[in-house]
C-alpha atoms as a printed R data frame, in Angstrom:
    type eleno elety resid chain resno       x       y       z
1   ATOM     1    CA   MET     A     1  -4.463  12.044  19.218
2   ATOM     2    CA   ARG     A     2  -7.988  13.552  17.646
3   ATOM     3    CA   VAL     A     3  -9.049  10.771  15.080
4   ATOM     4    CA   LEU     A     4 -11.615  10.722  12.630
5   ATOM     5    CA   THR     A     5 -13.706   7.171  12.033
6   ATOM     6    CA   THR     A     6 -15.500   7.662   8.128
7   ATOM     7    CA   PRO     A     7 -19.161   6.938   8.966
8   ATOM     8    CA   GLN     A     8 -20.271   3.231   7.237
9   ATOM     9    CA   GLU     A     9 -22.904   4.969   5.351
10  ATOM    10    CA   ALA     A    10 -20.342   6.468   3.505
11  ATOM    11    CA   PHE     A    11 -19.731   3.194   2.306
12  ATOM    12    CA   GLU     A    12 -23.088   1.951   1.255
13  ATOM    13    CA   ARG     A    13 -22.409   2.923  -2.331
14  ATOM    14    CA   VAL     A    14 -19.347   1.087  -2.925
15  ATOM    15    CA   THR     A    15 -20.029  -1.793  -5.445
16  ATOM    16    CA   GLY     A    16 -18.350  -4.679  -6.703
17  ATOM    17    CA   PHE     A    17 -16.927  -4.839  -3.120
18  ATOM    18    CA   ASP     A    18 -18.493  -6.823  -1.491
19  ATOM    19    CA   TYR     A    19 -16.332  -8.339   1.023
20  ATOM    20    CA   GLN     A    20 -16.536  -8.418   4.888
21  ATOM    21    CA   PRO     A    21 -14.689  -5.641   6.554
22  ATOM    22    CA   TYR     A    22 -13.200  -6.799   9.345
23  ATOM    23    CA   TYR     A    23 -11.787  -4.811  12.613
24  ATOM    24    CA   ALA     A    24  -8.832  -4.624  15.048
25  ATOM    25    CA   GLU     A    25  -7.269  -2.296  17.449
26  ATOM    26    CA   VAL     A    26  -3.669  -1.343  17.600
27  ATOM    27    CA   PRO     A    27  -1.548   0.934  19.662
28  ATOM    28    CA   ASP     A    28  -1.555   4.672  18.098
29  ATOM    29    CA   GLN     A    29   2.069   4.573  19.269
30  ATOM    30    CA   ASP     A    30   0.603   8.099  22.077
31  ATOM    31    CA   GLY     A    31  -0.974   6.098  24.325
32  ATOM    32    CA   GLY     A    32  -4.142   5.005  22.916
33  ATOM    33    CA   THR     A    33  -5.321   2.900  20.406
34  ATOM    34    CA   LEU     A    34  -6.458   3.035  16.255
35  ATOM    35    CA   ARG     A    35  -9.313   0.691  14.721
36  ATOM    36    CA   MET     A    36  -7.695  -0.651  11.346
37  ATOM    37    CA   SER     A    37  -9.920  -2.170   9.057
38  ATOM    38    CA   TYR     A    38  -9.020  -5.141   6.995
39  ATOM    39    CA   VAL     A    39 -10.282  -7.474   4.663
40  ATOM    40    CA   ASP     A    40  -9.518 -11.483   5.085
41  ATOM    41    CA   GLU     A    41 -10.759 -13.774   2.302
42  ATOM    42    CA   GLY     A    42 -10.174 -17.264   1.041
43  ATOM    43    CA   PRO     A    43  -9.601 -20.537   3.186
44  ATOM    44    CA   ARG     A    44  -7.577 -19.793   6.562
45  ATOM    45    CA   GLN     A    45  -5.241 -22.605   6.389
46  ATOM    46    CA   GLY     A    46  -3.873 -21.736   2.605
47  ATOM    47    CA   PRO     A    47  -0.758 -19.356   1.835
48  ATOM    48    CA   VAL     A    48  -1.459 -15.595   3.164
49  ATOM    49    CA   VAL     A    49  -1.126 -12.901   0.324
50  ATOM    50    CA   LEU     A    50  -0.866  -9.654   2.432
51  ATOM    51    CA   LEU     A    51  -2.313  -6.789   0.311
52  ATOM    52    CA   LEU     A    52  -0.832  -3.063   0.722
53  ATOM    53    CA   HIS     A    53  -2.451  -0.163  -0.946
54  ATOM    54    CA   GLY     A    54  -0.763   3.167  -0.985
55  ATOM    55    CA   GLU     A    55  -1.349   6.980  -1.401
56  ATOM    56    CA   PRO     A    56  -4.114   8.024  -1.620
57  ATOM    57    CA   SER     A    57  -6.172   4.622  -1.960
58  ATOM    58    CA   TRP     A    58  -7.420   1.666   0.239
59  ATOM    59    CA   SER     A    59  -8.438  -2.143  -0.128
60  ATOM    60    CA   PHE     A    60 -10.777  -1.307  -2.836
61  ATOM    61    CA   LEU     A    61  -7.654  -1.303  -4.649
62  ATOM    62    CA   TYR     A    62  -7.497  -4.942  -5.092
63  ATOM    63    CA   ARG     A    63 -11.025  -5.919  -5.395
64  ATOM    64    CA   LYS     A    64 -10.151  -7.051  -8.918
65  ATOM    65    CA   VAL     A    65  -7.479  -9.148  -7.275
66  ATOM    66    CA   VAL     A    66  -8.600 -10.841  -3.909
67  ATOM    67    CA   PRO     A    67 -10.621 -13.248  -6.246
68  ATOM    68    CA   VAL     A    68  -8.081 -14.541  -8.457
69  ATOM    69    CA   LEU     A    69  -6.322 -15.135  -5.393
70  ATOM    70    CA   THR     A    70  -8.798 -17.103  -3.516
71  ATOM    71    CA   GLY     A    71  -9.657 -18.888  -6.694
72  ATOM    72    CA   ALA     A    72  -6.238 -20.457  -6.529
73  ATOM    73    CA   GLY     A    73  -6.705 -21.847  -2.953
74  ATOM    74    CA   ILE     A    74  -4.678 -18.285  -1.418
75  ATOM    75    CA   ARG     A    75  -5.390 -16.508   1.668
76  ATOM    76    CA   ALA     A    76  -6.039 -12.550   1.309
77  ATOM    77    CA   VAL     A    77  -5.581 -10.075   3.597
78  ATOM    78    CA   ALA     A    78  -5.759  -6.393   2.800
79  ATOM    79    CA   PRO     A    79  -5.842  -3.664   5.202
80  ATOM    80    CA   ASP     A    80  -6.575  -0.440   4.891
81  ATOM    81    CA   LEU     A    81  -3.591   2.050   6.221
82  ATOM    82    CA   VAL     A    82  -4.519   4.453   9.232
83  ATOM    83    CA   GLY     A    83  -5.830   7.111   7.759
84  ATOM    84    CA   PHE     A    84  -7.680   5.399   4.872
85  ATOM    85    CA   GLY     A    85 -10.678   3.430   4.236
86  ATOM    86    CA   ARG     A    86 -12.390   2.105   6.722
87  ATOM    87    CA   SER     A    87  -9.476   2.792   9.102
88  ATOM    88    CA   ASP     A    88  -9.243   5.186  11.703
89  ATOM    89    CA   LYS     A    89  -7.890   9.033  10.684
90  ATOM    90    CA   PRO     A    90  -5.670  10.916  12.651
91  ATOM    91    CA   ALA     A    91  -6.611  14.842  11.900
92  ATOM    92    CA   ASP     A    92  -3.212  16.144  12.647
93  ATOM    93    CA   PRO     A    93  -0.612  15.234   9.932
94  ATOM    94    CA   ALA     A    94   1.953  15.712  12.534
95  ATOM    95    CA   ASP     A    95   0.566  12.354  13.863
96  ATOM    96    CA   HIS     A    96   1.575  10.657  10.940
97  ATOM    97    CA   SER     A    97   5.258   9.523  10.325
98  ATOM    98    CA   TYR     A    98   6.872   6.908   8.517
99  ATOM    99    CA   ALA     A    99   8.050   4.815  10.981
100 ATOM   100    CA   ARG     A   100   4.515   5.147  12.598
101 ATOM   101    CA   HIS     A   101   3.081   3.988   9.622
102 ATOM   102    CA   VAL     A   102   5.360   0.665   9.248
103 ATOM   103    CA   GLU     A   103   4.953  -0.094  12.666
104 ATOM   104    CA   TRP     A   104   0.922  -0.012  12.631
105 ATOM   105    CA   VAL     A   105   0.766  -2.141  10.076
106 ATOM   106    CA   ARG     A   106   3.181  -4.355  11.666
107 ATOM   107    CA   SER     A   107   1.089  -4.577  15.013
108 ATOM   108    CA   LEU     A   108  -2.035  -5.784  12.662
109 ATOM   109    CA   ALA     A   109  -0.431  -8.561  11.015
110 ATOM   110    CA   PHE     A   110   2.135 -10.380  12.820
111 ATOM   111    CA   ASP     A   111   0.733  -9.098  16.942
112 ATOM   112    CA   VAL     A   112  -3.023  -9.202  15.743
113 ATOM   113    CA   LEU     A   113  -3.294 -11.465  13.256
114 ATOM   114    CA   ASP     A   114  -0.315 -13.629  13.255
115 ATOM   115    CA   LEU     A   115   0.344 -14.055  10.092
116 ATOM   116    CA   ARG     A   116   3.278 -16.411   9.153
117 ATOM   117    CA   GLY     A   117   4.755 -17.438   5.803
118 ATOM   118    CA   VAL     A   118   3.077 -14.171   4.469
119 ATOM   119    CA   THR     A   119   3.606 -13.038   0.319
120 ATOM   120    CA   LEU     A   120   3.792  -9.780   0.864
121 ATOM   121    CA   VAL     A   121   1.946  -7.417  -2.384
122 ATOM   122    CA   GLY     A   122   3.298  -3.811  -1.872
123 ATOM   123    CA   GLN     A   123   2.383  -0.912  -4.020
124 ATOM   124    CA   ASP     A   124   2.939   2.717  -3.916
125 ATOM   125    CA   TRP     A   125   3.232   3.156   0.136
126 ATOM   126    CA   GLY     A   126   2.432  -0.250   0.614
127 ATOM   127    CA   GLY     A   127   5.941  -1.539  -0.680
128 ATOM   128    CA   LEU     A   128   7.493   1.228   1.010
129 ATOM   129    CA   ILE     A   129   5.854   0.626   4.488
130 ATOM   130    CA   GLY     A   130   5.988  -3.343   3.236
131 ATOM   131    CA   LEU     A   131   9.878  -3.375   2.364
132 ATOM   132    CA   ARG     A   132  10.617  -2.486   5.674
133 ATOM   133    CA   LEU     A   133   8.449  -5.175   7.103
134 ATOM   134    CA   LEU     A   134  10.440  -7.454   5.201
135 ATOM   135    CA   ALA     A   135  13.295  -6.410   5.787
136 ATOM   136    CA   GLU     A   136  13.172  -6.155   9.901
137 ATOM   137    CA   HIS     A   137  10.763  -9.223  10.114
138 ATOM   138    CA   PRO     A   138  12.520 -11.803   7.412
139 ATOM   139    CA   GLU     A   139  11.360 -14.535   9.471
140 ATOM   140    CA   ARG     A   140   7.710 -13.836   8.279
141 ATOM   141    CA   PHE     A   141   7.812 -13.597   5.179
142 ATOM   142    CA   ALA     A   142   8.158 -16.768   2.126
143 ATOM   143    CA   GLY     A   143   8.191 -14.206  -0.980
144 ATOM   144    CA   ALA     A   144   7.473 -10.524  -1.649
145 ATOM   145    CA   VAL     A   145   6.148  -8.766  -4.757
146 ATOM   146    CA   ALA     A   146   6.856  -4.963  -5.553
147 ATOM   147    CA   ALA     A   147   4.505  -3.530  -7.440
148 ATOM   148    CA   ASN     A   148   5.231   0.121  -8.869
149 ATOM   149    CA   THR     A   149   7.135   0.929  -5.933
150 ATOM   150    CA   GLY     A   150  10.559   1.294  -3.894
151 ATOM   151    CA   MET     A   151  12.297   2.221  -0.893
152 ATOM   152    CA   PRO     A   152  13.509   5.526  -1.484
153 ATOM   153    CA   THR     A   153  16.609   6.722   0.975
154 ATOM   154    CA   GLY     A   154  16.974  10.406   0.003
155 ATOM   155    CA   ASP     A   155  19.986  10.031  -1.901
156 ATOM   156    CA   ARG     A   156  18.421  10.461  -4.770
157 ATOM   157    CA   ASP     A   157  16.149  12.989  -6.457
158 ATOM   158    CA   MET     A   158  12.899  12.424  -7.298
159 ATOM   159    CA   PRO     A   159  11.579  12.504 -10.808
160 ATOM   160    CA   GLU     A   160   9.763  15.698 -11.451
161 ATOM   161    CA   VAL     A   161   6.127  14.245 -12.024
162 ATOM   162    CA   TRP     A   162   6.168  13.217  -7.909
163 ATOM   163    CA   TRP     A   163   7.500  16.465  -7.093
164 ATOM   164    CA   ARG     A   164   4.144  17.795  -9.119
165 ATOM   165    CA   PHE     A   165   1.949  14.876  -7.498
166 ATOM   166    CA   ARG     A   166   3.322  16.254  -3.909
167 ATOM   167    CA   ARG     A   167   2.631  20.070  -4.773
168 ATOM   168    CA   THR     A   168  -1.104  19.543  -6.102
169 ATOM   169    CA   VAL     A   169  -1.742  17.281  -2.778
170 ATOM   170    CA   GLU     A   170   0.385  19.932  -0.474
171 ATOM   171    CA   LYS     A   171  -1.834  22.883  -1.920
172 ATOM   172    CA   ALA     A   172  -5.071  21.902  -3.402
173 ATOM   173    CA   GLU     A   173  -8.126  23.561  -1.388
174 ATOM   174    CA   ASN     A   174 -10.306  20.612  -1.971
175 ATOM   175    CA   LEU     A   175  -8.356  17.226  -2.529
176 ATOM   176    CA   ASP     A   176  -9.861  15.309  -5.854
177 ATOM   177    CA   VAL     A   177  -8.348  11.941  -3.929
178 ATOM   178    CA   GLY     A   178 -10.896  10.087  -6.794
179 ATOM   179    CA   ARG     A   179  -9.365  12.126  -9.502
180 ATOM   180    CA   LEU     A   180  -5.809  11.448  -8.236
181 ATOM   181    CA   VAL     A   181  -6.368   7.673  -8.875
182 ATOM   182    CA   GLU     A   182  -8.144   8.093 -12.353
183 ATOM   183    CA   GLY     A   183  -4.659  10.381 -13.223
184 ATOM   184    CA   GLY     A   184  -2.298   7.367 -12.077
185 ATOM   185    CA   CYS     A   185  -4.424   4.908 -14.519
186 ATOM   186    CA   ALA     A   186  -3.984   4.017 -18.270
187 ATOM   187    CA   ARG     A   187  -7.455   2.938 -18.552
188 ATOM   188    CA   PRO     A   188 -10.601   5.120 -18.061
189 ATOM   189    CA   VAL     A   189 -12.142   5.137 -14.843
190 ATOM   190    CA   ALA     A   190 -15.526   4.456 -14.268
191 ATOM   191    CA   GLU     A   191 -17.468   7.722 -12.335
192 ATOM   192    CA   GLU     A   192 -18.918   5.163  -9.671
193 ATOM   193    CA   VAL     A   193 -15.146   3.865  -9.364
194 ATOM   194    CA   ARG     A   194 -13.876   7.356  -8.956
195 ATOM   195    CA   ALA     A   195 -16.932   7.798  -6.058
196 ATOM   196    CA   ALA     A   196 -15.518   4.242  -4.686
197 ATOM   197    CA   TYR     A   197 -12.392   6.251  -3.737
198 ATOM   198    CA   ASP     A   198 -13.865   9.686  -2.352
199 ATOM   199    CA   ALA     A   199 -16.086   7.200  -0.142
200 ATOM   200    CA   PRO     A   200 -13.504   6.906   3.076
201 ATOM   201    CA   PHE     A   201 -13.088  10.981   2.503
202 ATOM   202    CA   PRO     A   202 -16.632  13.028   3.065
203 ATOM   203    CA   ASP     A   203 -14.682  15.947   3.883
204 ATOM   204    CA   GLU     A   204 -11.595  18.013   4.159
205 ATOM   205    CA   SER     A   205 -11.056  17.113   7.776
206 ATOM   206    CA   HIS     A   206 -10.735  13.522   6.551
207 ATOM   207    CA   LYS     A   207  -8.323  13.650   4.458
208 ATOM   208    CA   ALA     A   208  -4.497  14.244   6.569
209 ATOM   209    CA   GLY     A   209  -3.375  10.815   5.845
210 ATOM   210    CA   PRO     A   210  -3.646  11.171   1.905
211 ATOM   211    CA   ARG     A   211  -1.968  14.967   2.582
212 ATOM   212    CA   VAL     A   212   0.526  14.090   4.525
213 ATOM   213    CA   MET     A   213   2.081  10.881   2.884
214 ATOM   214    CA   PRO     A   214   3.915  12.584   0.262
215 ATOM   215    CA   THR     A   215   5.482  14.872   2.408
216 ATOM   216    CA   LEU     A   216   6.862  11.577   4.963
217 ATOM   217    CA   VAL     A   217   8.760  10.134   1.677
218 ATOM   218    CA   PRO     A   218  12.415  10.769   1.881
219 ATOM   219    CA   THR     A   219  13.756  12.899   0.058
220 ATOM   220    CA   SER     A   220  16.603  13.974   1.497
221 ATOM   221    CA   PRO     A   221  20.080  12.107   3.072
222 ATOM   222    CA   ASP     A   222  19.167  13.709   6.609
223 ATOM   223    CA   ASP     A   223  15.680  12.649   6.470
224 ATOM   224    CA   PRO     A   224  14.191  10.804   9.599
225 ATOM   225    CA   ALA     A   225  13.305   7.560   7.853
226 ATOM   226    CA   THR     A   226  16.929   7.123   6.277
227 ATOM   227    CA   GLU     A   227  18.845   5.585   8.435
228 ATOM   228    CA   ALA     A   228  15.986   2.572   8.929
229 ATOM   229    CA   ASN     A   229  14.990   2.598   4.741
230 ATOM   230    CA   ARG     A   230  19.038   2.359   4.758
231 ATOM   231    CA   ALA     A   231  19.277  -0.391   6.682
232 ATOM   232    CA   ALA     A   232  16.596  -1.931   5.393
233 ATOM   233    CA   TRP     A   233  18.255  -2.094   1.899
234 ATOM   234    CA   ARG     A   234  21.496  -3.852   3.529
235 ATOM   235    CA   ALA     A   235  19.167  -6.496   4.942
236 ATOM   236    CA   LEU     A   236  17.501  -6.810   1.803
237 ATOM   237    CA   ALA     A   237  20.676  -6.934  -0.156
238 ATOM   238    CA   ALA     A   238  21.896 -10.043   2.186
239 ATOM   239    CA   SER     A   239  18.761 -12.234   2.072
240 ATOM   240    CA   ARG     A   240  17.411 -14.610   0.039
241 ATOM   241    CA   ILE     A   241  14.026 -13.828  -0.082
242 ATOM   242    CA   PRO     A   242  12.407 -14.558  -3.601
243 ATOM   243    CA   LEU     A   243  11.464 -11.203  -4.601
244 ATOM   244    CA   LEU     A   244   9.403 -10.604  -8.128
245 ATOM   245    CA   THR     A   245   9.017  -6.957  -9.251
246 ATOM   246    CA   ALA     A   246   5.910  -6.631 -11.033
247 ATOM   247    CA   PHE     A   247   6.021  -3.153 -12.689
248 ATOM   248    CA   GLY     A   248   3.028  -1.499 -15.682
249 ATOM   249    CA   ASP     A   249   5.114   0.097 -18.693
250 ATOM   250    CA   SER     A   250   3.214   3.440 -18.429
251 ATOM   251    CA   ASP     A   251   4.023   4.619 -14.683
252 ATOM   252    CA   PRO     A   252   6.637   7.554 -14.854
253 ATOM   253    CA   ILE     A   253   6.520   7.887 -11.126
254 ATOM   254    CA   THR     A   254   8.102   4.433  -9.872
255 ATOM   255    CA   GLY     A   255   9.350   3.172 -12.975
256 ATOM   256    CA   ALA     A   256  12.814   3.648 -12.419
257 ATOM   257    CA   MET     A   257  12.701   1.687  -8.916
258 ATOM   258    CA   GLY     A   258  12.010  -2.091 -10.721
259 ATOM   259    CA   PRO     A   259  15.517  -1.677 -11.790
260 ATOM   260    CA   VAL     A   260  17.409  -0.563  -8.364
261 ATOM   261    CA   LEU     A   261  15.013  -3.769  -6.863
262 ATOM   262    CA   ARG     A   262  16.474  -6.128  -9.189
263 ATOM   263    CA   GLY     A   263  20.323  -4.805  -8.952
264 ATOM   264    CA   LYS     A   264  20.196  -4.991  -4.632
265 ATOM   265    CA   VAL     A   265  17.906  -7.898  -3.709
266 ATOM   266    CA   PRO     A   266  19.431 -11.101  -4.259
267 ATOM   267    CA   GLY     A   267  16.150 -13.190  -4.241
268 ATOM   268    CA   ALA     A   268  15.262 -10.766  -7.251
269 ATOM   269    CA   GLU     A   269  17.393 -12.292  -9.597
270 ATOM   270    CA   GLY     A   270  16.691 -13.849 -12.699
271 ATOM   271    CA   GLN     A   271  12.689 -14.266 -14.220
272 ATOM   272    CA   ASN     A   272  11.892 -12.867 -10.780
273 ATOM   273    CA   HIS     A   273  10.082  -9.853 -12.976
274 ATOM   274    CA   THR     A   274   7.068  -8.595 -14.905
275 ATOM   275    CA   THR     A   275   5.832  -5.813 -16.931
276 ATOM   276    CA   LEU     A   276   2.046  -5.441 -17.067
277 ATOM   277    CA   GLU     A   277   1.182  -3.883 -20.399
278 ATOM   278    CA   ASN     A   278  -1.187  -0.875 -20.042
279 ATOM   279    CA   ALA     A   279  -0.864  -0.352 -16.631
280 ATOM   280    CA   GLY     A   280  -0.227   2.588 -14.978
281 ATOM   281    CA   HIS     A   281   0.524   3.835 -11.509
282 ATOM   282    CA   PHE     A   282  -2.382   1.788  -9.958
283 ATOM   283    CA   LEU     A   283  -1.800  -1.359 -12.029
284 ATOM   284    CA   GLN     A   284  -4.572  -3.211  -9.545
285 ATOM   285    CA   GLU     A   285  -7.124  -0.986 -11.095
286 ATOM   286    CA   ASP     A   286  -5.866  -0.942 -14.833
287 ATOM   287    CA   VAL     A   287  -4.746  -4.536 -14.752
288 ATOM   288    CA   GLY     A   288  -5.978  -6.278 -11.566
289 ATOM   289    CA   ALA     A   289  -7.077  -9.944 -12.178
290 ATOM   290    CA   GLU     A   290  -3.740  -9.954 -14.500
291 ATOM   291    CA   LEU     A   291  -1.246  -8.968 -11.322
292 ATOM   292    CA   GLY     A   292  -3.584 -11.523  -9.125
293 ATOM   293    CA   GLU     A   293  -2.651 -14.337 -11.572
294 ATOM   294    CA   VAL     A   294   1.485 -13.567 -11.184
295 ATOM   295    CA   VAL     A   295   1.089 -13.590  -7.589
296 ATOM   296    CA   ALA     A   296  -1.275 -16.422  -8.063
297 ATOM   297    CA   GLU     A   297   1.796 -18.165  -9.669
298 ATOM   298    CA   PHE     A   298   4.275 -16.228  -7.814
299 ATOM   299    CA   VAL     A   299   2.904 -18.625  -4.922
300 ATOM   300    CA   ARG     A   300   2.875 -21.593  -6.333
301 ATOM   301    CA   ARG     A   301   6.513 -21.097  -7.208
302 ATOM   302    CA   ILE     A   302   7.263 -20.535  -3.522
303 ATOM   303    CA   HIS     A   303   4.915 -23.299  -2.166
304 ATOM   304    CA   GLY     A   304   6.010 -26.005  -4.588
């Protein structure tokens, strides 16, 4: 496996995200190891929230959420997915798969950090990965927040706006990551924020992760990930783990997935839903502090 690492100097101009990055090695599932980066803030003995970002962002996305959580006495752990942020970047798209990304996060969260009583916050691919972990390792979780995400099986077609996004990512000669994030926001994004999303990808060779992730979303019933996702849905349907759906009101990509989660997961019944106003797909960017308050209150309810 050929692996690239973004030079540290690429992050020196990132502002508003001064948290210390930590690093850990996880098996690459090909006989070697990969280095994953993560932010770990707040009291180590407090309830822990696992913040999983999606495509094509990195833990910087949670910079407005983390201080709200730590201010409420909550430990906030925000990894960079393999291929993103400060984490190692397998250069061959074939080295990425849905199953591998699930296992990479599992290894970091459970084998390395030994997180227990976790409240998941998963947005976009953070939900596709995190909901699988919740279903497959329920003993590790106290609850979950699904934020503009779902867990496709390929039995339903994705919306046309998502297909347009996939075609853009696949065909763009120069993939403009900062612009992609801005396009998924309901509010203007400052130039320095766009630059921060670009920082992990100094050239096209580092962008295999962002380019390949849309192709790993199950879009047909015979997709390699379909059976595992179906099994995860069955496990969640039999679970009573509390699940809160927190969706932006301006996200055409995942808006339809909220009712699906609430209809299939018993722990999402009742009042476990909130709609965040003026929030697009990247609701952490649009209304990060508000999302942080929603998550903090949910954690308080879970832990009494």
